[in-house]
Coordinates of C-alpha atoms and ligand atoms in Angstrom, one line a residue:
M11 CA 45.2 27.0 0.1
S12 CA 44.5 27.1 3.9
D13 CA 47.0 26.3 6.5
V14 CA 44.5 23.9 8.1
S15 CA 45.6 24.9 11.6
S16 CA 42.8 23.0 13.3
A17 CA 42.7 19.5 12.0
I18 CA 39.5 17.6 12.2
P19 CA 39.5 15.7 15.4
T20 CA 39.6 11.9 14.7
R21 CA 37.1 11.1 17.4
A22 CA 34.2 12.5 15.3
P23 CA 32.6 9.8 13.1
W24 CA 33.5 10.0 9.5
W25 CA 30.0 11.0 8.4
Q26 CA 29.9 14.1 10.6
S27 CA 32.7 15.9 8.7
G28 CA 32.0 13.9 5.5
V29 CA 30.1 15.0 2.4
V30 CA 27.6 12.6 0.7
Y31 CA 27.2 12.5 -3.0
Q32 CA 24.0 10.9 -4.4
I33 CA 24.3 8.8 -7.6
Y34 CA 21.2 7.8 -9.5
P35 CA 22.8 4.8 -11.2
R36 CA 20.5 4.8 -14.2
S37 CA 21.8 8.2 -15.1
F38 CA 25.5 8.5 -14.0
Q39 CA 27.5 6.5 -16.5
D40 CA 26.6 3.8 -19.0
S41 CA 29.4 1.3 -19.7
T42 CA 27.5 -1.0 -22.1
G43 CA 25.9 1.3 -24.6
D44 CA 22.3 0.3 -23.7
G45 CA 21.5 3.8 -22.7
T46 CA 21.2 3.1 -19.0
G47 CA 23.8 3.8 -16.4
D48 CA 25.3 0.9 -14.5
L49 CA 27.7 -0.1 -11.7
P50 CA 30.8 -0.6 -13.9
G51 CA 30.0 2.9 -15.2
V52 CA 30.1 4.3 -11.6
I53 CA 33.4 2.5 -11.1
Q54 CA 34.8 4.4 -14.2
R55 CA 33.9 7.7 -12.6
L56 CA 35.2 7.1 -9.1
D57 CA 38.3 9.1 -9.8
Y58 CA 36.2 12.0 -10.7
L59 CA 34.4 11.8 -7.4
V60 CA 37.7 11.7 -5.6
S61 CA 38.9 14.8 -7.5
L62 CA 35.7 16.5 -6.6
G63 CA 36.4 15.9 -3.0
V64 CA 33.3 14.1 -1.6
D65 CA 33.6 11.5 1.1
A66 CA 30.8 9.1 0.4
I67 CA 28.6 8.0 -2.4
W68 CA 25.0 7.0 -1.9
L69 CA 23.6 4.8 -4.7
S70 CA 19.9 4.7 -5.5
P71 CA 18.7 1.1 -5.8
F72 CA 20.5 -1.3 -8.2
Y73 CA 18.7 -4.5 -7.1
P74 CA 16.7 -6.8 -9.4
S75 CA 13.5 -5.0 -10.2
P76 CA 10.7 -5.0 -12.8
M77 CA 11.4 -1.2 -12.8
A78 CA 7.9 -0.1 -12.3
D79 CA 9.4 2.6 -10.1
F80 CA 12.9 2.4 -11.6
G81 CA 14.3 0.2 -9.0
Y82 CA 12.3 1.3 -6.0
D83 CA 10.2 -1.9 -6.6
I84 CA 12.7 -4.6 -5.6
S85 CA 12.2 -8.3 -6.4
D86 CA 15.4 -9.5 -4.7
Y87 CA 17.2 -7.6 -2.0
R88 CA 20.4 -9.6 -2.3
D89 CA 21.4 -9.2 -5.9
V90 CA 22.0 -6.7 -8.7
D91 CA 19.7 -6.1 -11.6
P92 CA 21.3 -7.3 -14.9
L93 CA 20.6 -3.8 -16.2
F94 CA 23.1 -2.4 -13.6
G95 CA 25.6 -5.3 -13.7
T96 CA 26.2 -8.2 -11.3
L97 CA 26.7 -8.8 -7.6
E98 CA 30.4 -9.0 -8.4
D99 CA 30.3 -5.6 -9.9
A100 CA 28.7 -4.3 -6.7
E101 CA 31.4 -5.9 -4.7
R102 CA 34.1 -4.5 -7.0
L103 CA 32.5 -1.0 -6.7
I104 CA 32.6 -1.2 -2.9
R105 CA 36.2 -2.4 -3.0
E106 CA 37.4 0.2 -5.6
A107 CA 35.6 3.0 -3.7
H108 CA 37.3 2.0 -0.5
D109 CA 40.6 1.8 -2.2
R110 CA 40.2 5.4 -3.0
G111 CA 39.0 6.4 0.4
L112 CA 35.4 6.7 -0.5
K113 CA 32.6 5.3 1.6
V114 CA 29.6 3.6 0.0
I115 CA 26.0 4.0 1.1
V116 CA 23.3 1.9 -0.5
D117 CA 19.6 2.4 -0.7
Y118 CA 17.5 0.1 1.5
V119 CA 13.8 0.0 0.5
P120 CA 12.0 -1.7 3.4
N121 CA 8.5 -0.3 3.1
H122 CA 7.5 -2.3 0.0
T123 CA 8.8 -4.9 -2.4
S124 CA 7.9 -5.4 -6.0
D125 CA 4.7 -7.3 -6.7
Q126 CA 7.0 -9.7 -8.5
H127 CA 9.0 -10.4 -5.4
P128 CA 8.7 -14.2 -4.5
W129 CA 7.4 -13.2 -1.1
F130 CA 4.5 -11.3 -2.5
V131 CA 3.8 -13.9 -5.2
E132 CA 3.6 -16.4 -2.3
S133 CA 1.6 -14.0 -0.2
R134 CA -1.1 -13.4 -2.7
R135 CA -1.5 -17.1 -3.5
S136 CA -3.8 -17.9 -0.7
R137 CA -5.3 -16.4 2.5
D138 CA -3.7 -18.9 4.8
G139 CA -0.3 -19.3 3.2
P140 CA 2.8 -18.8 5.3
K141 CA 3.7 -15.5 3.7
R142 CA 0.2 -14.0 3.7
D143 CA 0.9 -11.9 6.8
W144 CA 4.1 -10.6 5.3
Y145 CA 2.1 -7.9 3.5
I146 CA -0.9 -5.9 4.6
W147 CA -4.1 -7.6 3.6
H148 CA -7.6 -6.4 4.5
D149 CA -11.1 -7.5 3.9
P150 CA -13.3 -5.1 1.8
N151 CA -15.6 -2.9 3.8
E152 CA -19.4 -3.7 4.1
D153 CA -20.1 -2.4 0.7
G154 CA -17.3 -4.4 -0.9
G155 CA -15.2 -1.3 -1.3
V156 CA -11.7 -0.3 -0.1
P157 CA -11.1 -0.8 3.6
N158 CA -10.4 2.9 4.3
N159 CA -9.5 6.2 2.7
W160 CA -5.7 5.9 2.6
R161 CA -4.2 7.3 -0.6
S162 CA -1.2 6.2 -2.5
V163 CA 1.6 8.9 -2.6
F164 CA 1.3 8.5 -6.4
G165 CA -2.4 9.1 -6.4
G166 CA -5.6 7.0 -6.1
S167 CA -6.5 4.6 -3.3
A168 CA -3.6 2.8 -1.5
W169 CA -5.6 -0.4 -1.8
T170 CA -5.9 -2.9 -4.6
L171 CA -8.2 -5.8 -4.7
D172 CA -6.8 -9.2 -5.3
E173 CA -9.7 -10.8 -7.1
A174 CA -8.6 -14.4 -6.5
T175 CA -8.5 -14.2 -2.7
G176 CA -11.1 -11.4 -2.3
Q177 CA -8.9 -9.2 -0.1
F178 CA -7.3 -5.8 -0.7
Y179 CA -3.5 -5.3 -0.2
L180 CA -2.0 -2.0 0.8
H181 CA 0.5 -0.1 -1.4
S182 CA 1.7 3.4 -0.3
F183 CA 3.0 3.9 -3.8
L184 CA 2.2 2.0 -7.0
E185 CA 0.1 -1.1 -7.0
E186 CA 3.2 -2.9 -8.2
Q187 CA 4.8 -1.9 -4.8
P188 CA 2.9 -3.8 -2.0
D189 CA 3.7 -2.7 1.5
L190 CA 5.5 -5.2 3.8
N191 CA 3.9 -5.8 7.1
W192 CA 6.5 -4.6 9.6
R193 CA 4.4 -5.8 12.5
N194 CA 5.3 -9.3 11.5
P195 CA 8.4 -10.6 13.4
D196 CA 9.4 -12.8 10.4
V197 CA 9.5 -9.7 8.2
Q198 CA 11.6 -7.9 10.7
R199 CA 14.1 -10.7 11.0
E200 CA 14.4 -11.2 7.3
M201 CA 14.8 -7.5 6.6
M202 CA 17.5 -7.2 9.3
D203 CA 19.3 -10.1 7.5
V204 CA 19.1 -8.0 4.3
L205 CA 21.0 -5.3 6.1
R206 CA 23.6 -7.8 7.2
F207 CA 23.9 -9.1 3.7
W208 CA 25.2 -5.7 2.5
L209 CA 27.1 -4.9 5.7
D210 CA 29.0 -8.1 5.2
R211 CA 29.9 -6.9 1.7
G212 CA 31.4 -3.9 3.2
V213 CA 28.9 -1.1 2.7
D214 CA 29.3 1.8 5.0
G215 CA 25.7 2.6 5.5
F216 CA 22.2 2.8 4.2
R217 CA 19.8 5.4 3.1
V218 CA 16.4 4.1 4.2
D219 CA 13.6 4.7 1.8
V220 CA 10.4 6.3 3.2
L221 CA 11.4 5.5 6.8
W222 CA 8.4 7.3 8.3
L223 CA 5.9 5.2 6.4
L224 CA 6.9 1.8 7.7
I225 CA 4.2 1.2 10.2
K226 CA 0.5 2.0 9.7
D227 CA -2.3 2.3 12.2
D228 CA -3.3 -1.2 13.5
Q229 CA -6.9 -0.1 13.5
F230 CA -6.8 1.2 9.9
R231 CA -8.5 4.4 10.9
D232 CA -9.3 6.9 8.1
D233 CA -6.8 9.7 7.5
P234 CA -8.4 13.1 8.2
P235 CA -8.8 15.8 5.5
N236 CA -6.0 18.2 5.1
P237 CA -7.5 21.7 5.8
D238 CA -4.7 23.3 3.7
Y239 CA -5.4 21.2 0.6
D240 CA -5.3 23.2 -2.6
P241 CA -6.0 21.1 -5.7
D242 CA -4.3 23.6 -7.9
K243 CA -1.1 23.6 -5.9
P244 CA 1.5 20.9 -6.8
G245 CA 2.7 19.1 -3.7
S246 CA -0.6 19.6 -1.9
W247 CA -2.2 16.5 -0.4
E248 CA -5.9 15.9 0.2
L249 CA -5.5 14.0 3.4
K250 CA -3.2 14.4 6.4
Q251 CA -1.1 11.3 6.9
V252 CA -2.1 10.7 10.5
Y253 CA -2.8 7.0 10.4
S254 CA -1.1 5.8 7.2
G255 CA 2.3 6.9 8.4
N256 CA 4.5 8.3 11.1
R257 CA 3.0 6.0 13.8
P258 CA 4.7 5.9 17.2
E259 CA 5.6 2.2 16.7
V260 CA 7.8 3.1 13.8
H261 CA 10.5 4.1 16.2
N262 CA 10.9 0.5 17.4
I263 CA 11.7 -0.5 13.9
V264 CA 14.2 2.4 13.4
R265 CA 15.9 1.3 16.6
M266 CA 16.0 -2.3 15.3
M267 CA 17.7 -1.1 12.2
R268 CA 20.2 0.9 14.1
D269 CA 21.0 -2.0 16.4
T270 CA 21.7 -4.1 13.3
V271 CA 23.9 -1.5 11.8
D272 CA 25.7 -1.1 15.1
E273 CA 26.7 -4.8 15.0
Y274 CA 29.3 -3.5 12.6
D275 CA 31.8 -0.7 13.1
R276 CA 31.4 2.9 11.8
R277 CA 28.3 2.3 9.7
L278 CA 25.8 5.0 9.0
L279 CA 22.0 5.0 9.0
I280 CA 20.3 7.8 7.0
G281 CA 16.5 8.0 6.8
E282 CA 14.3 9.5 4.2
V283 CA 11.7 11.4 6.2
Y284 CA 9.4 14.1 4.9
L285 CA 8.1 15.6 8.1
E286 CA 8.1 18.9 9.9
F287 CA 11.2 19.5 12.1
S288 CA 9.4 18.6 15.4
E289 CA 8.5 15.2 14.0
L290 CA 11.6 14.7 11.9
V291 CA 13.9 14.9 14.9
R292 CA 12.2 12.1 16.6
Y293 CA 13.8 9.8 14.1
Y294 CA 17.1 10.3 15.8
G295 CA 15.5 8.0 18.3
E296 CA 15.4 8.0 22.1
D297 CA 19.0 8.4 23.4
L298 CA 20.0 9.0 19.8
Q299 CA 19.6 5.3 19.1
G300 CA 17.6 5.8 15.9
A301 CA 18.8 7.1 12.5
H302 CA 22.2 8.9 12.6
L303 CA 20.8 11.3 10.0
P304 CA 17.1 11.7 9.3
F305 CA 17.3 13.7 6.0
N306 CA 16.5 17.3 6.4
F307 CA 14.8 18.4 3.2
S308 CA 13.7 21.8 4.4
L309 CA 15.9 23.8 2.0
I310 CA 14.2 22.0 -0.9
L311 CA 10.6 22.3 0.4
N312 CA 10.7 26.0 1.3
P313 CA 11.1 29.2 -0.7
W314 CA 14.7 30.3 -1.4
E315 CA 14.4 33.5 0.5
V316 CA 16.8 34.9 3.0
D317 CA 14.5 35.2 6.0
V318 CA 13.0 31.8 5.3
V319 CA 16.4 30.1 5.2
A320 CA 17.7 32.0 8.3
D321 CA 14.5 30.9 10.1
L322 CA 15.0 27.2 9.0
I323 CA 18.5 27.1 10.4
T324 CA 17.4 28.6 13.7
R325 CA 14.3 26.4 14.1
Y326 CA 16.1 23.2 13.0
E327 CA 18.9 23.8 15.4
A328 CA 16.5 24.5 18.2
E329 CA 14.6 21.3 17.5
L330 CA 17.6 19.0 17.4
P331 CA 17.9 16.8 20.4
D332 CA 21.1 17.2 22.5
G333 CA 24.0 15.6 20.7
A334 CA 22.1 14.9 17.4
W335 CA 24.1 15.7 14.3
P336 CA 22.3 17.9 11.7
N337 CA 22.3 17.4 8.0
W338 CA 21.2 19.4 4.9
V339 CA 20.1 18.4 1.4
L340 CA 19.6 20.6 -1.7
G341 CA 18.4 18.0 -4.2
N342 CA 17.6 14.4 -4.9
H343 CA 16.0 12.2 -7.6
D344 CA 12.5 13.2 -6.5
Q345 CA 12.8 16.9 -6.5
S346 CA 13.3 19.7 -9.0
R347 CA 17.0 20.4 -9.4
L348 CA 18.7 23.1 -7.4
A349 CA 19.7 25.3 -10.3
T350 CA 16.1 25.3 -11.5
R351 CA 14.7 26.1 -8.1
V352 CA 17.0 28.9 -7.1
G353 CA 18.2 30.1 -10.5
A354 CA 21.6 29.7 -12.0
D355 CA 22.8 33.0 -10.4
Q356 CA 22.2 31.6 -6.9
T357 CA 23.9 28.2 -7.4
R358 CA 27.2 29.3 -5.8
V359 CA 25.5 30.9 -2.9
A360 CA 23.5 27.7 -2.4
A361 CA 26.7 25.6 -2.7
M362 CA 28.4 27.7 -0.1
L363 CA 25.5 27.5 2.2
L364 CA 25.2 23.7 1.9
L365 CA 28.9 23.2 2.5
T366 CA 29.3 25.6 5.4
L367 CA 26.2 25.0 7.5
R368 CA 26.6 22.8 10.6
G369 CA 25.8 19.3 9.5
T370 CA 26.4 16.6 6.9
P371 CA 25.7 17.9 3.4
T372 CA 24.3 15.7 0.6
I373 CA 25.0 16.7 -3.0
Y374 CA 22.9 15.3 -5.8
Y375 CA 24.8 14.3 -8.9
G376 CA 25.1 17.1 -11.5
E377 CA 24.5 19.8 -8.9
E378 CA 28.2 20.6 -8.9
I379 CA 28.1 21.6 -12.6
G380 CA 24.7 23.4 -12.3
M381 CA 22.5 20.9 -14.2
S382 CA 19.0 22.0 -14.5
D383 CA 15.7 20.2 -14.9
V384 CA 15.2 19.0 -18.5
S385 CA 11.7 19.6 -19.6
I386 CA 10.0 16.4 -20.8
P387 CA 6.7 16.6 -22.6
K388 CA 3.9 14.7 -20.8
E389 CA 3.5 12.2 -23.6
E390 CA 7.2 11.3 -23.2
Q391 CA 7.2 11.0 -19.5
V392 CA 8.5 7.7 -18.1
D393 CA 8.1 8.4 -14.4
P394 CA 5.1 6.3 -13.3
A395 CA 4.4 8.8 -10.5
G396 CA 2.7 11.0 -13.1
K397 CA 0.2 8.4 -14.1
V398 CA -2.4 9.6 -11.7
I399 CA -1.1 12.9 -10.4
P400 CA -0.6 15.1 -13.3
W401 CA 1.9 17.5 -11.6
M402 CA 4.2 14.7 -10.6
N403 CA 7.1 14.1 -13.0
R404 CA 10.6 13.3 -11.7
D405 CA 12.1 12.7 -15.1
P406 CA 13.4 16.3 -15.4
E407 CA 15.8 15.9 -12.5
R408 CA 16.9 12.4 -13.5
T409 CA 18.5 13.0 -16.9
P410 CA 22.0 11.7 -17.7
M411 CA 25.1 13.2 -16.1
Q412 CA 26.7 15.7 -18.4
W413 CA 30.3 14.7 -18.7
E414 CA 31.4 16.3 -22.0
A415 CA 30.2 18.1 -25.1
G416 CA 28.5 16.0 -27.8
P417 CA 25.1 14.5 -28.4
R418 CA 25.4 11.9 -25.7
A419 CA 27.4 14.0 -23.3
G420 CA 29.8 11.2 -22.6
F421 CA 27.1 9.3 -20.7
T422 CA 26.5 6.6 -23.2
T423 CA 27.3 5.4 -26.8
G424 CA 23.7 4.4 -27.2
E425 CA 20.2 5.9 -26.9
P426 CA 20.0 7.5 -23.4
W427 CA 17.0 6.3 -21.4
L428 CA 16.1 10.0 -20.8
P429 CA 17.0 12.9 -23.0
I430 CA 20.3 14.7 -22.6
A431 CA 19.9 18.4 -21.6
D432 CA 20.1 20.9 -24.4
D433 CA 22.7 22.8 -22.5
A434 CA 25.0 19.8 -22.1
D435 CA 27.6 21.2 -24.6
E436 CA 28.3 24.1 -22.2
V437 CA 27.2 22.7 -18.9
N438 CA 29.5 19.6 -18.5
V439 CA 32.4 18.3 -16.4
A440 CA 35.0 18.5 -19.2
V441 CA 34.4 22.2 -19.9
Q442 CA 34.2 23.2 -16.3
R443 CA 37.2 21.2 -15.2
E444 CA 39.4 23.4 -17.4
D445 CA 37.9 26.7 -16.1
R446 CA 39.0 27.8 -12.7
E447 CA 36.1 30.1 -12.4
S448 CA 33.5 27.5 -13.2
L449 CA 30.9 26.2 -10.8
L450 CA 32.7 22.8 -10.7
S451 CA 35.9 24.5 -9.7
F452 CA 34.1 26.4 -7.0
Y453 CA 32.6 23.2 -5.6
R454 CA 36.1 21.5 -5.6
W455 CA 37.4 24.5 -3.8
L456 CA 34.6 24.5 -1.2
L457 CA 35.1 20.7 -0.7
Q458 CA 38.8 21.0 0.1
F459 CA 38.7 24.3 2.0
P460 CA 36.7 25.2 4.0
R461 CA 35.4 21.6 4.6
S462 CA 38.8 20.8 6.0
E463 CA 38.4 23.4 8.6
A464 CA 37.0 21.8 11.8
A465 CA 35.4 25.2 12.7
I466 CA 33.2 24.7 9.6
S467 CA 32.8 21.0 9.2
L468 CA 32.3 20.3 12.9
G469 CA 32.1 23.6 14.8
D470 CA 29.2 25.4 16.3
Y471 CA 27.3 28.5 15.4
E472 CA 28.2 31.6 17.2
R473 CA 25.4 33.5 15.7
V474 CA 22.9 33.2 12.7
W475 CA 21.1 36.2 11.4
H476 CA 20.1 38.0 8.2
E477 CA 20.2 41.6 7.3
G478 CA 19.5 43.6 4.1
G479 CA 19.1 40.4 2.0
V480 CA 22.2 38.8 3.4
L481 CA 22.3 35.6 5.3
A482 CA 25.1 35.5 7.8
Y483 CA 26.4 33.1 10.4
V484 CA 29.6 32.7 12.3
R485 CA 31.0 29.2 12.8
T486 CA 33.7 28.4 15.3
D487 CA 35.4 25.4 17.0
G488 CA 37.0 27.6 19.7
K489 CA 40.2 27.7 17.7
R490 CA 39.2 29.3 14.5
R491 CA 36.2 31.6 13.6
F492 CA 34.6 32.1 10.2
L493 CA 31.9 34.4 9.1
I494 CA 29.8 33.2 6.1
A495 CA 27.9 36.0 4.4
L496 CA 25.6 35.1 1.5
N497 CA 23.8 37.6 -0.7
F498 CA 20.4 36.0 -1.6
G499 CA 19.5 39.0 -3.8
G500 CA 20.3 40.3 -7.3
E501 CA 21.6 43.7 -5.9
D502 CA 24.7 44.8 -4.0
A503 CA 24.4 44.5 -0.3
S504 CA 26.3 45.4 2.8
L505 CA 26.5 43.5 6.0
P506 CA 27.7 45.5 9.0
L507 CA 30.1 43.5 11.2
D508 CA 29.8 43.3 14.9
G509 CA 31.9 45.7 16.9
A510 CA 35.6 45.2 16.4
D511 CA 35.2 42.4 13.8
S512 CA 37.4 42.6 10.8
G513 CA 38.8 39.7 8.9
T514 CA 40.2 38.2 5.7
V515 CA 38.2 36.9 2.8
V516 CA 39.3 33.2 2.4
V517 CA 36.6 32.0 -0.1
S518 CA 34.4 34.0 -2.4
T519 CA 32.1 33.3 -5.3
G520 CA 34.1 36.1 -6.9
I521 CA 37.6 34.7 -6.9
S522 CA 39.4 38.1 -7.2
R523 CA 38.3 39.0 -3.7
V524 CA 40.2 36.2 -1.9
G525 CA 42.8 37.5 0.4
S526 CA 41.2 41.0 0.8
Q527 CA 40.5 42.5 4.2
V528 CA 37.1 43.5 5.5
T529 CA 36.6 45.9 8.3
G530 CA 33.4 47.3 9.7
S531 CA 31.2 45.7 7.1
V532 CA 31.2 43.1 4.3
D533 CA 30.1 44.5 0.9
L534 CA 28.7 41.9 -1.4
A535 CA 27.9 42.1 -5.1
A536 CA 24.6 40.6 -6.3
H537 CA 24.5 36.8 -5.7
E538 CA 27.9 36.9 -3.9
G539 CA 28.9 34.8 -1.0
V540 CA 32.1 35.0 1.1
I541 CA 33.8 33.2 3.9
V542 CA 35.7 35.6 6.1
A543 CA 38.3 34.3 8.6
L544 CA 37.7 36.3 11.8
P545 CA 40.0 36.8 14.7
L546 CA 39.3 34.6 17.7
V547 CA 37.4 36.2 20.5
D548 CA 39.5 35.9 23.6
N549 CA 37.0 35.2 26.3
D550 CA 39.6 35.5 29.0
A551 CA 40.6 39.0 27.9
S552 CA 39.3 42.2 29.7
Ligands
GLC30 C1 11.1 7.3 -2.1 C2 12.0 7.4 -3.3 C3 11.2 7.5 -4.5 C4 10.3 6.3 -4.7 C5 9.5 6.1 -3.4 C6 8.9 4.8 -3.4 O1 10.4 8.5 -1.9 O2 13.0 8.4 -3.1 O3 12.0 7.7 -5.7 O4 9.5 6.5 -5.8 O5 10.2 6.2 -2.3 O6 9.8 3.8 -3.2

């Protein structure tokens, strides 16, 4: 392996050089045989994560929940749902992860609670109760209809009438997920205490759910129509979210969360933000006192094409405020899986991209073995998001982790909550662990070297470009230089090297090339990616 000549400087926070791995607890490992993954199951698999080489795990919600949105509808922020285990299990998980050098990031869902949360039960009881203002209530309009045109992300109006008290409450998602009123100082105080509850238990950070939606227009103005709306296009929205989200005041709340997290050492605040770069980067906050990492989903949301990706890197980097640390994501529990989006042939190129771009990478469980979406017939869909919007179904990307061959893939001894993929006998950890040319072995290699090279984990870009279907960039920390060349296409390609550049291939999707020299140009087979160690440019020379 490498001679790691430039060790990662210790002054960089752990999350800048670190790699995050997302676990959807329902689907990772079941320890009880009830068909649903749980926290003791995650503990059983910690050694796997260590051997993979990731630095932090982010766990999707495991809190008590009626499970209308599989845990994103929380009825108690300070406990664990019996389905997933106990609070002691969560504490043990944090301890055991830390013992192995892994950080633990938990999901924090501040925009809404479950309608079964005692706060909402109390809030809906009467118009003048003490918790009424903890949620967003509004009188009907003059005709008795909804207060405005805001839509739920899952379809239909964002307002539901509470017959008993004659007012509507707001829900940006399901009606079982009423939105908290973040303009209320008591809500703010209570929710900061929720953060402290988990910080006191040792978590290393939070992934904040739908951060950009937390504050809505105080005048409840209608959202304008989206001129680009196409009813036949999945992912297209009828209205532009001008007043129902991304309000300027949200940044005060982000700042409040950051201040709370900063009461503790070395903790991390990640924000889920689906916005264009220019708006996304505002979530770093003024003077970088907002989220450390507002998630960058651009690689998921844009076509997998060489010019598009090159442009994304350049534009994102240009928009980043001074000193802001970038991040990249290739998949999560709400999006079609990487292997399905880019095709199995491109998964190694994608992995190499994710793990060599400047910025913190997040891997979604199963990505490392090439899990694909599992097609689930509409009548078997369990994801509630599809109730109103027919194209929405997140079940395919949430199926159980494929650990080994066999009908239940080593995930459970019972009936899995979602079907196991048909390809699980071939696409699984046990098979790939034995095969040094497997995708899993490739990920493990990428996660040890080049991630341990400061030039790649923390260095700058010398140049980013694309040519003849190849995406290329040079990363350097002033001590070492690497060229990353990725063939996005299904045909051979050749990338001319600048001037005197020649170098040594140190990582390749085709193992046999490693150690070979390149001079003048890098020739790549279809779907091939290489990392080439280049000589340092001596700026003082000549
Ligand atoms: C986020 C979550 C998603 C959830 C929604 C509502 O987008 O990632 O899974 O359904 O918020 O909480």
